[in-house]
PDB file of C-alpha atoms in Angstrom:
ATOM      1  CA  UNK A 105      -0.435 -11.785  14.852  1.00  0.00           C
ATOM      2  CA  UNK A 106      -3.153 -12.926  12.697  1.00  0.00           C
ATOM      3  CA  UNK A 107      -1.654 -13.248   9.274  1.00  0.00           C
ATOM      4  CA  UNK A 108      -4.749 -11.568   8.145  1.00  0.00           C
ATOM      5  CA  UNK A 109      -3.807  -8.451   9.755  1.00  0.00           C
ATOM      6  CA  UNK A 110      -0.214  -8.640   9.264  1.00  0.00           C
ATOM      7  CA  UNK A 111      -0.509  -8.425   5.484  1.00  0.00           C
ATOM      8  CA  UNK A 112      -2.388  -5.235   6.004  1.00  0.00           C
ATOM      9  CA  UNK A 113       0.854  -3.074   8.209  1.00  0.00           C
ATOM     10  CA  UNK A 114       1.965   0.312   6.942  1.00  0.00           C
ATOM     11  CA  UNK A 115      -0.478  -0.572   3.531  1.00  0.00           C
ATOM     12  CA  UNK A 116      -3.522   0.540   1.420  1.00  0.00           C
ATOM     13  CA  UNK A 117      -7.190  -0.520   2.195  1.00  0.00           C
ATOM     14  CA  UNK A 118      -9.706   1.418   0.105  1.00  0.00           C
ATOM     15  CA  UNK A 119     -13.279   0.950   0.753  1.00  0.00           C
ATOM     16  CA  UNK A 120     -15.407   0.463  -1.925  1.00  0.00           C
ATOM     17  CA  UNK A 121     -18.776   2.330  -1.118  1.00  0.00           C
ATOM     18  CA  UNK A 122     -21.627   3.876  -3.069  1.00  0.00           C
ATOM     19  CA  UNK A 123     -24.780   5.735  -1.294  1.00  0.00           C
ATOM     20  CA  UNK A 124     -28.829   4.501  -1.896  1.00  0.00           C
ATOM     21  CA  UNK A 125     -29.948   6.101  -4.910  1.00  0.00           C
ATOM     22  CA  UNK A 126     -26.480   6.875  -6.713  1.00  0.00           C
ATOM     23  CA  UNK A 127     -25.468   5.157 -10.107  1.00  0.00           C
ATOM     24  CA  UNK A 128     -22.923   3.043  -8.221  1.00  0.00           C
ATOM     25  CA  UNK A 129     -24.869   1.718  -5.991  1.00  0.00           C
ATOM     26  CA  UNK A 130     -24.725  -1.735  -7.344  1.00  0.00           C
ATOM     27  CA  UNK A 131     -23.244  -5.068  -6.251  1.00  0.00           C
ATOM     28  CA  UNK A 132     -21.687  -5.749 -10.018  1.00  0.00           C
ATOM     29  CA  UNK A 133     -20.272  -2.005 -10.228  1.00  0.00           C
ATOM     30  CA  UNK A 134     -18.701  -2.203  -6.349  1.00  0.00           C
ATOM     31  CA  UNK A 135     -16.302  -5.623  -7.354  1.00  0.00           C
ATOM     32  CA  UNK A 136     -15.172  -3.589 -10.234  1.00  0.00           C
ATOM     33  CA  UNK A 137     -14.278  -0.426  -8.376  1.00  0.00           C
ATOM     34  CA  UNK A 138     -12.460  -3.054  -5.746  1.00  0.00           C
ATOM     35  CA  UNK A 139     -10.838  -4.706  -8.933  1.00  0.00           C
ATOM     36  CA  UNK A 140      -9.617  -1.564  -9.943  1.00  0.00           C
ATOM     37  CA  UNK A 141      -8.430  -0.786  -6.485  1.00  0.00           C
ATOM     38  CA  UNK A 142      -6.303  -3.646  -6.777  1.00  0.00           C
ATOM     39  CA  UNK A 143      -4.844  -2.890  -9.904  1.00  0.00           C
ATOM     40  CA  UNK A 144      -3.649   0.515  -8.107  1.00  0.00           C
ATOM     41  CA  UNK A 145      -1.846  -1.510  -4.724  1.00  0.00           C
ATOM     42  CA  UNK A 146      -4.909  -1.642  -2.297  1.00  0.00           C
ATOM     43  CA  UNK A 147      -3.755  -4.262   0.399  1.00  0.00           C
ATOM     44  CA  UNK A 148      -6.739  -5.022   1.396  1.00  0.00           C
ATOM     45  CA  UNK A 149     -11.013  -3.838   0.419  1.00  0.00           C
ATOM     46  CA  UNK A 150     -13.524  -2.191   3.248  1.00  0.00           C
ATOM     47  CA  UNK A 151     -17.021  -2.912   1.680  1.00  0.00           C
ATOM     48  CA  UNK A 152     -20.177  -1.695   2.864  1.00  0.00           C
ATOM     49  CA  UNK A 153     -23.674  -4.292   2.374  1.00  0.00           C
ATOM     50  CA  UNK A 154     -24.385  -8.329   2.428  1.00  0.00           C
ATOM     51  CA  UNK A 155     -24.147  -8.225  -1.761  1.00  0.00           C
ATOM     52  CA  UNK A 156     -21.893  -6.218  -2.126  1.00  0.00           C
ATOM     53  CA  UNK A 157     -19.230  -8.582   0.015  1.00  0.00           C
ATOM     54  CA  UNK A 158     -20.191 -11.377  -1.524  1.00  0.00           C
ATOM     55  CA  UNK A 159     -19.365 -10.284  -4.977  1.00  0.00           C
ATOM     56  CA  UNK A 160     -15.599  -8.601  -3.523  1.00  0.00           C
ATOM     57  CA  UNK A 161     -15.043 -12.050  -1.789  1.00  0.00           C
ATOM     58  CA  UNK A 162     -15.115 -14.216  -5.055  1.00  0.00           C
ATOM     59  CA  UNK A 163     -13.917 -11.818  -6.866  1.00  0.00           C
ATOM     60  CA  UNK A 164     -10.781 -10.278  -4.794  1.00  0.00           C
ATOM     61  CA  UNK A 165      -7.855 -12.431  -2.666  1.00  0.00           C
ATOM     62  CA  UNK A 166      -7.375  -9.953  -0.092  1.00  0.00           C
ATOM     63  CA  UNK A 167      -8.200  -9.315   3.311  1.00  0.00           C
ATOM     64  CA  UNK A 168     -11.893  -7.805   3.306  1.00  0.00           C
ATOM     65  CA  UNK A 169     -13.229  -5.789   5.915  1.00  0.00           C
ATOM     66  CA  UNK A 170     -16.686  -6.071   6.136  1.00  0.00           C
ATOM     67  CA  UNK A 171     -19.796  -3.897   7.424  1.00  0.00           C
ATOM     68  CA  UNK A 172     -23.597  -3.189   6.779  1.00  0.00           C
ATOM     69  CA  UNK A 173     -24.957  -0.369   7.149  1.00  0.00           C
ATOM     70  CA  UNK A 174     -28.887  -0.122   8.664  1.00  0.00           C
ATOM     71  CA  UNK A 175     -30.910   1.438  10.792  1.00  0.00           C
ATOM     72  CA  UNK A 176     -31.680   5.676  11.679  1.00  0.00           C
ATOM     73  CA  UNK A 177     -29.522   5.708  14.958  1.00  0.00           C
ATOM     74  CA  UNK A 178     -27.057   6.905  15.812  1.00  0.00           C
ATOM     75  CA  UNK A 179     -25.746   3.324  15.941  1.00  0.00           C
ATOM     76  CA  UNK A 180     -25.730   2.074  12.525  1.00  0.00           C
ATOM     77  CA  UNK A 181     -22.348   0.677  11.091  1.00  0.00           C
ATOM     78  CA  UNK A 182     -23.247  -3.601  11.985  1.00  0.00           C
ATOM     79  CA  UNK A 183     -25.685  -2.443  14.916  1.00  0.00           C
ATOM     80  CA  UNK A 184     -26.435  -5.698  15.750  1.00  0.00           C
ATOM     81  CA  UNK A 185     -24.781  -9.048  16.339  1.00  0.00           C
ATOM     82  CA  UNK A 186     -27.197 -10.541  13.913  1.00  0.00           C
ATOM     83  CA  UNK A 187     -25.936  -7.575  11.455  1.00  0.00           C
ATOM     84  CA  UNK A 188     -22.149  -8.607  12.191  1.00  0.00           C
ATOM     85  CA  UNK A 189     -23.134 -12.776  11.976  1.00  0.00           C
ATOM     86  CA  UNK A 190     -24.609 -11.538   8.852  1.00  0.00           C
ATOM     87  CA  UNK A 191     -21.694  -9.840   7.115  1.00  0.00           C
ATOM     88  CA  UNK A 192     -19.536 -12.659   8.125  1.00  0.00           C
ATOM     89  CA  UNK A 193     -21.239 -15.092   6.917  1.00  0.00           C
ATOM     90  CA  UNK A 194     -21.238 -12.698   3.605  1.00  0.00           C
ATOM     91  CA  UNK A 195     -17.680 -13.308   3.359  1.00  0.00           C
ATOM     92  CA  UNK A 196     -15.714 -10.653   5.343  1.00  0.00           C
ATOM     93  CA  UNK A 197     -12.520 -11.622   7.006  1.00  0.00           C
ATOM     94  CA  UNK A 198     -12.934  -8.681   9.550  1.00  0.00           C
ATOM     95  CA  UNK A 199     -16.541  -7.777  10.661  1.00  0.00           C
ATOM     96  CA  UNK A 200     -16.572  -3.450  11.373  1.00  0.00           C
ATOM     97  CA  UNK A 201     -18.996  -2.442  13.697  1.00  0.00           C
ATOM     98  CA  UNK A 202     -19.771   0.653  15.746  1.00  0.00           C
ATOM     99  CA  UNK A 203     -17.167   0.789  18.586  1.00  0.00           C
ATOM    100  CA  UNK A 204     -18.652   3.705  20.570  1.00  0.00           C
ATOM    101  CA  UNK A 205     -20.125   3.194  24.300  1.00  0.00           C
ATOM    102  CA  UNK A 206     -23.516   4.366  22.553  1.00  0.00           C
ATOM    103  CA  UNK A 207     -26.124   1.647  23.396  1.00  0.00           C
ATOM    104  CA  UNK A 208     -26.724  -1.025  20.889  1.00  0.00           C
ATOM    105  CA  UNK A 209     -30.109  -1.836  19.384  1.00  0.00           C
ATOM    106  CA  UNK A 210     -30.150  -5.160  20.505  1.00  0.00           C
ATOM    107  CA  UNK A 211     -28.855  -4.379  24.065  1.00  0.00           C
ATOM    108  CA  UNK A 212     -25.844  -6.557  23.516  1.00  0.00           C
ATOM    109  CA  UNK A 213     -22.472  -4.290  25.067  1.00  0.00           C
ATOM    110  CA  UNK A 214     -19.859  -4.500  22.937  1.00  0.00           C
ATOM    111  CA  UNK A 215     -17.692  -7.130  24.788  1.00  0.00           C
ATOM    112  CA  UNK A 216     -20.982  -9.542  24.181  1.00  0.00           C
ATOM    113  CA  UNK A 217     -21.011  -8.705  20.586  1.00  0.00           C
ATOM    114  CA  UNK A 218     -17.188  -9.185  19.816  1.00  0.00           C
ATOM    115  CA  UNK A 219     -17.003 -12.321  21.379  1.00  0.00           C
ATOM    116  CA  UNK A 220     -19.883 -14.263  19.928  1.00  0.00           C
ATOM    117  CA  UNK A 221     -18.896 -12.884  16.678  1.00  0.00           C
ATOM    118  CA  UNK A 222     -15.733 -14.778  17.641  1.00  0.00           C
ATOM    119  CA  UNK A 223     -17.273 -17.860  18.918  1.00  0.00           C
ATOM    120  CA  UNK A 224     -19.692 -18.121  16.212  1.00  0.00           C
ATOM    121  CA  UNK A 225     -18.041 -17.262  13.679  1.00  0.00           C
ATOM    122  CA  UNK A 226     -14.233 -16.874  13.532  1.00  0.00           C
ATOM    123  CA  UNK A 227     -14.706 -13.719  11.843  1.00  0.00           C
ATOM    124  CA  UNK A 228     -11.776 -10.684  13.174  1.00  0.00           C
ATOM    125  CA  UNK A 229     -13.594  -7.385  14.746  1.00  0.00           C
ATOM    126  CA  UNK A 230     -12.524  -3.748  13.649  1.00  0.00           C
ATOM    127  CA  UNK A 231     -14.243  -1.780  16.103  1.00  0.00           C
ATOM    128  CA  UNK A 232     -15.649   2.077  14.396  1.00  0.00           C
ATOM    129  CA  UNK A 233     -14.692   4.555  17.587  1.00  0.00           C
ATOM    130  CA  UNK A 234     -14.857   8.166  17.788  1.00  0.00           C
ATOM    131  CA  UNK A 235     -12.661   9.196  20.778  1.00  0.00           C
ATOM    132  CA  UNK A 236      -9.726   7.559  22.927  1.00  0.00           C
ATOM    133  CA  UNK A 237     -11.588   6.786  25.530  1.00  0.00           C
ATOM    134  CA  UNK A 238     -13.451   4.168  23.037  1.00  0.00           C
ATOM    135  CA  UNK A 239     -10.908   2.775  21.319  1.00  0.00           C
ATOM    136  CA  UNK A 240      -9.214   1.752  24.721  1.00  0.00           C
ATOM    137  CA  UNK A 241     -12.805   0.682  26.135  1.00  0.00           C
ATOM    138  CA  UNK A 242     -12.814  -1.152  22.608  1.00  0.00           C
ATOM    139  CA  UNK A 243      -9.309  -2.987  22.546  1.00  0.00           C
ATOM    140  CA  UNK A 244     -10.547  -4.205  26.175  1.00  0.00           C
ATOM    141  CA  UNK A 245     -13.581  -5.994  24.560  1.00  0.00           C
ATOM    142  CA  UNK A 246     -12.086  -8.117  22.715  1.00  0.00           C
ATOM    143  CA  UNK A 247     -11.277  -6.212  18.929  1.00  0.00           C
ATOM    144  CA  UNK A 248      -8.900  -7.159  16.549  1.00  0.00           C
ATOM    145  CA  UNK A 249      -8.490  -3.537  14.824  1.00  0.00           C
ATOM    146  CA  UNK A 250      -9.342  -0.023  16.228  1.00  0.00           C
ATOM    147  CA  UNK A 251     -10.321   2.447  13.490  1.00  0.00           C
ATOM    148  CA  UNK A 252     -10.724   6.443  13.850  1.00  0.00           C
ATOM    149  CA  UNK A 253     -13.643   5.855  11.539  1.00  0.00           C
ATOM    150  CA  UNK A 254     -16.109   7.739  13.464  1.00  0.00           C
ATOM    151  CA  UNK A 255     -14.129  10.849  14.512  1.00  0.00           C
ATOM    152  CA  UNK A 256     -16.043  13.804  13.922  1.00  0.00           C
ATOM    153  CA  UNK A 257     -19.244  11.898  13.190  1.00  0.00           C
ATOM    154  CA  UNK A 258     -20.843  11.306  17.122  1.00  0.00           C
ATOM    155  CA  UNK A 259     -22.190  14.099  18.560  1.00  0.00           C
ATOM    156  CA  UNK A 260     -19.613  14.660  20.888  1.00  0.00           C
ATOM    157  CA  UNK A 261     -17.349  14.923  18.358  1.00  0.00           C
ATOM    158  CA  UNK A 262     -15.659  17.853  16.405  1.00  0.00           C
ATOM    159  CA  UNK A 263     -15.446  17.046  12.721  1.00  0.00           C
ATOM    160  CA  UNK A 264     -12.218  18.389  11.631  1.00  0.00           C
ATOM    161  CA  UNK A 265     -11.146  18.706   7.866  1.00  0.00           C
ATOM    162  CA  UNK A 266      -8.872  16.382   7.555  1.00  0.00           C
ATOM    163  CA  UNK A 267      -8.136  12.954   9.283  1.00  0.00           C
ATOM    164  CA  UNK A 268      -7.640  13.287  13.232  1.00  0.00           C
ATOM    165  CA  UNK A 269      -4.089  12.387  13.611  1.00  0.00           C
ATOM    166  CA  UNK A 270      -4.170  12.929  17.328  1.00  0.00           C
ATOM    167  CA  UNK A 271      -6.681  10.594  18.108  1.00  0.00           C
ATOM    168  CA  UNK A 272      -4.021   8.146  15.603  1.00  0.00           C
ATOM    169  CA  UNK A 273      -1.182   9.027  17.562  1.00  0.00           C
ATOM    170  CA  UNK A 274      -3.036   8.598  21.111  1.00  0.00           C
ATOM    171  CA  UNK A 275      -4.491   5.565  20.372  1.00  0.00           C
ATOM    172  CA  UNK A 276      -1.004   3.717  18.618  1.00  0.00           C
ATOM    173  CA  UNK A 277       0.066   4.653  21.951  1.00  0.00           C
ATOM    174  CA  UNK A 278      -2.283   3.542  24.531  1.00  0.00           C
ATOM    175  CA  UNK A 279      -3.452   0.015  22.919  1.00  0.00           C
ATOM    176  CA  UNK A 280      -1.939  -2.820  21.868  1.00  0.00           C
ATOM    177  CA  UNK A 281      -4.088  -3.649  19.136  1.00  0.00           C
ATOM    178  CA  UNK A 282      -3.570  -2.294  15.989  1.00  0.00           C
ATOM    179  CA  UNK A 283      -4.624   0.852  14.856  1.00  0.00           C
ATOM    180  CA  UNK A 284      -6.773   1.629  11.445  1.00  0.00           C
ATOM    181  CA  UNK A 285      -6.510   5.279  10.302  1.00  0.00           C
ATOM    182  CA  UNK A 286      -9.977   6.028   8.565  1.00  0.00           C
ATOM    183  CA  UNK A 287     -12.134   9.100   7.994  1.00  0.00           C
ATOM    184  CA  UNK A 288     -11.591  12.316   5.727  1.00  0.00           C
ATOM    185  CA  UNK A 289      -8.284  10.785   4.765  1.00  0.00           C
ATOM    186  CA  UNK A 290      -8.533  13.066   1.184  1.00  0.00           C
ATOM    187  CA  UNK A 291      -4.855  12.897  -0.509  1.00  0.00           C
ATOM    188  CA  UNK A 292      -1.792  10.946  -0.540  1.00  0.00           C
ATOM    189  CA  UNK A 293       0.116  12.885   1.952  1.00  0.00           C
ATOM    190  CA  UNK A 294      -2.411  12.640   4.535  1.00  0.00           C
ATOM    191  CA  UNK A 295      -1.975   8.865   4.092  1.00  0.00           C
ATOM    192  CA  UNK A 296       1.330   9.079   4.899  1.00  0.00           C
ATOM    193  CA  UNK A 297       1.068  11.236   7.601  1.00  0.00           C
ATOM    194  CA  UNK A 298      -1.581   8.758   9.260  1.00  0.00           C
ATOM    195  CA  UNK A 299       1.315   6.740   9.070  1.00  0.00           C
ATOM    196  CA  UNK A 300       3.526   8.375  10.506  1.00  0.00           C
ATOM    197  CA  UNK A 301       1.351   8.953  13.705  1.00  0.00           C
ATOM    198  CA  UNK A 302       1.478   4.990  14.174  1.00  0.00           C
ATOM    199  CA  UNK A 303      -1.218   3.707  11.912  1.00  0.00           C
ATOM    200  CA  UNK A 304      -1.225   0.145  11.437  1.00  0.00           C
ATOM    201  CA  UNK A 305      -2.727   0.823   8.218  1.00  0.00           C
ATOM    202  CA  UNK A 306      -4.688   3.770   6.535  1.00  0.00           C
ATOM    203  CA  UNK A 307      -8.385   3.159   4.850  1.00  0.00           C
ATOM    204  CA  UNK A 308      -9.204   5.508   2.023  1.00  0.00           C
ATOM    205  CA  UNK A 309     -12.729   5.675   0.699  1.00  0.00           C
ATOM    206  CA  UNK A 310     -14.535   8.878  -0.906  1.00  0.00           C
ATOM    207  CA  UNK A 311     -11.120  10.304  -2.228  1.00  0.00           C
ATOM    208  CA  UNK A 312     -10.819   7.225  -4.161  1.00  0.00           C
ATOM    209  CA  UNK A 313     -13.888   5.801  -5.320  1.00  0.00           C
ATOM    210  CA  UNK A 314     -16.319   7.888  -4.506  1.00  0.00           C
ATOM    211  CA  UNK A 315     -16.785   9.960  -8.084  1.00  0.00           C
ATOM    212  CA  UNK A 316     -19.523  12.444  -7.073  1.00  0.00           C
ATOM    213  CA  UNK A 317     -17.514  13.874  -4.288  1.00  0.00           C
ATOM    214  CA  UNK A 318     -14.220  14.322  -6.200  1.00  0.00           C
ATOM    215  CA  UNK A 319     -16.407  15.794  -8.780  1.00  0.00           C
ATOM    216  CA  UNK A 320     -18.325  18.431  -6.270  1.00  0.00           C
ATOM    217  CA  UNK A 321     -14.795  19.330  -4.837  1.00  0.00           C
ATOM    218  CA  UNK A 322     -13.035  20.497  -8.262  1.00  0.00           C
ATOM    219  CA  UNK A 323     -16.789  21.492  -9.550  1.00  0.00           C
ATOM    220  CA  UNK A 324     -16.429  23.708  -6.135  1.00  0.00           C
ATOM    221  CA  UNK A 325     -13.261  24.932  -6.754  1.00  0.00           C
ATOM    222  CA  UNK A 326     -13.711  26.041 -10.429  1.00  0.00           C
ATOM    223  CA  UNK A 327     -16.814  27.900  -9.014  1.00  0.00           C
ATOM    224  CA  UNK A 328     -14.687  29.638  -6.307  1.00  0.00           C
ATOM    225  CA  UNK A 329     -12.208  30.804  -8.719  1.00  0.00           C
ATOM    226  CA  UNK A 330     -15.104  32.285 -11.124  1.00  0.00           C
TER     227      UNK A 330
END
């Protein structure tokens, strides 16, 4: 086991992301949000854009997963294996790209992908899936990590509330890679839950650094009660 990945079991990453166009959205502002994440026990930082690595890497001693967002399709987390080349060379320990069976924009299959990223590179692979099926067809590739990350966000998935802790449970089960609990993971007993169904670890983003949201949901709630 990778030492990279073993400092990460049954712990905290939190990804540090802001959208285009939002106050946050700045390399400078990012490192201090993963700073702070530190501070609070984060085992490790998910970051999202080529700046925005490079400032968490010199600034942070923990494993970094990596990713950049691009593109309108409906592949667009590292679409590319110039995109994943790109964000290792940023400074990510663990390159996360889209691990569905949707077709690439460079026509590269996954397989392809993971192992040049390998080969060229040295950089670790969390592969993004949706459903079982692509987390096993994923772990067969060649990827270090398999996250729930995109659960409820293909078209052929149903976006649930809350985390999919089935998908958790099927997948800690069926692979042999570890498994990465991510998406709509909102409060602290969700986390644990995620680990309980036989995460490897448990990525929490909007919940805990993404200000706008937290702000719409008790903004929401106050306006409910009114």
């Amino acid at each position: 086991m990778n030492t990279l990945i073993a400092q990460l079991r049954h712990r905290l990453v939190v990804s540090c992301q802001a959208y285009p166009g939002e106050p946050m959205r700045d390399p400078d502002t990012m490192r201090r949000v993963a700073l702070a994440a530190v501070q609070g026990g984060a085992a490790g930082i998910r970051a999202q854009g080529l700046a925005d690595i490079a400032a968490i890497r010199d600034a942070v001693d923990l494993p970094l997963i990596g990713l950049w967002k691009d593109g309108d399709d409906d592949v667009f987390i590292t679409p590319t294996l110039d995109h994943a080349l790109a964000v290792a060379r940023a400074g990510a320990h663990i390159v996360a790209l889209d691990g569905t069976t949707r077709p690439r924009p460079d026509g590269r299959s996954l397989t392809e992908t993971v192992a040049a990223l390998h080969e060229q590179t040295g950089a670790m692979v969390m592969a993004d899936c949706s459903t079982l099926d692509e987390g096993i067809a994923a772990a067969a590739a060649g990827a270090d990590l398999v996250g729930t990350t995109l659960a409820g966000y293909t078209s052929y998935t149903s976006k649930q509330p809350g985390p999919d802790l089935d998908l958790v449970a099927q997948l800690a089960t069926a692979i042999d890679v570890p498994v990465i609990a991510e998406g709509r993971i909102h409060t602290p007993a969700q986390a644990a839950q995620a680990l309980r169904a036989g995460a490897w670890a448990v990525v929490v983003g909007t919940a805990i650094t993404h200000p706008t949201t937290i702000t719409g949901w008790f903004a929401s709630a106050i306006a409910d009660a009114r």
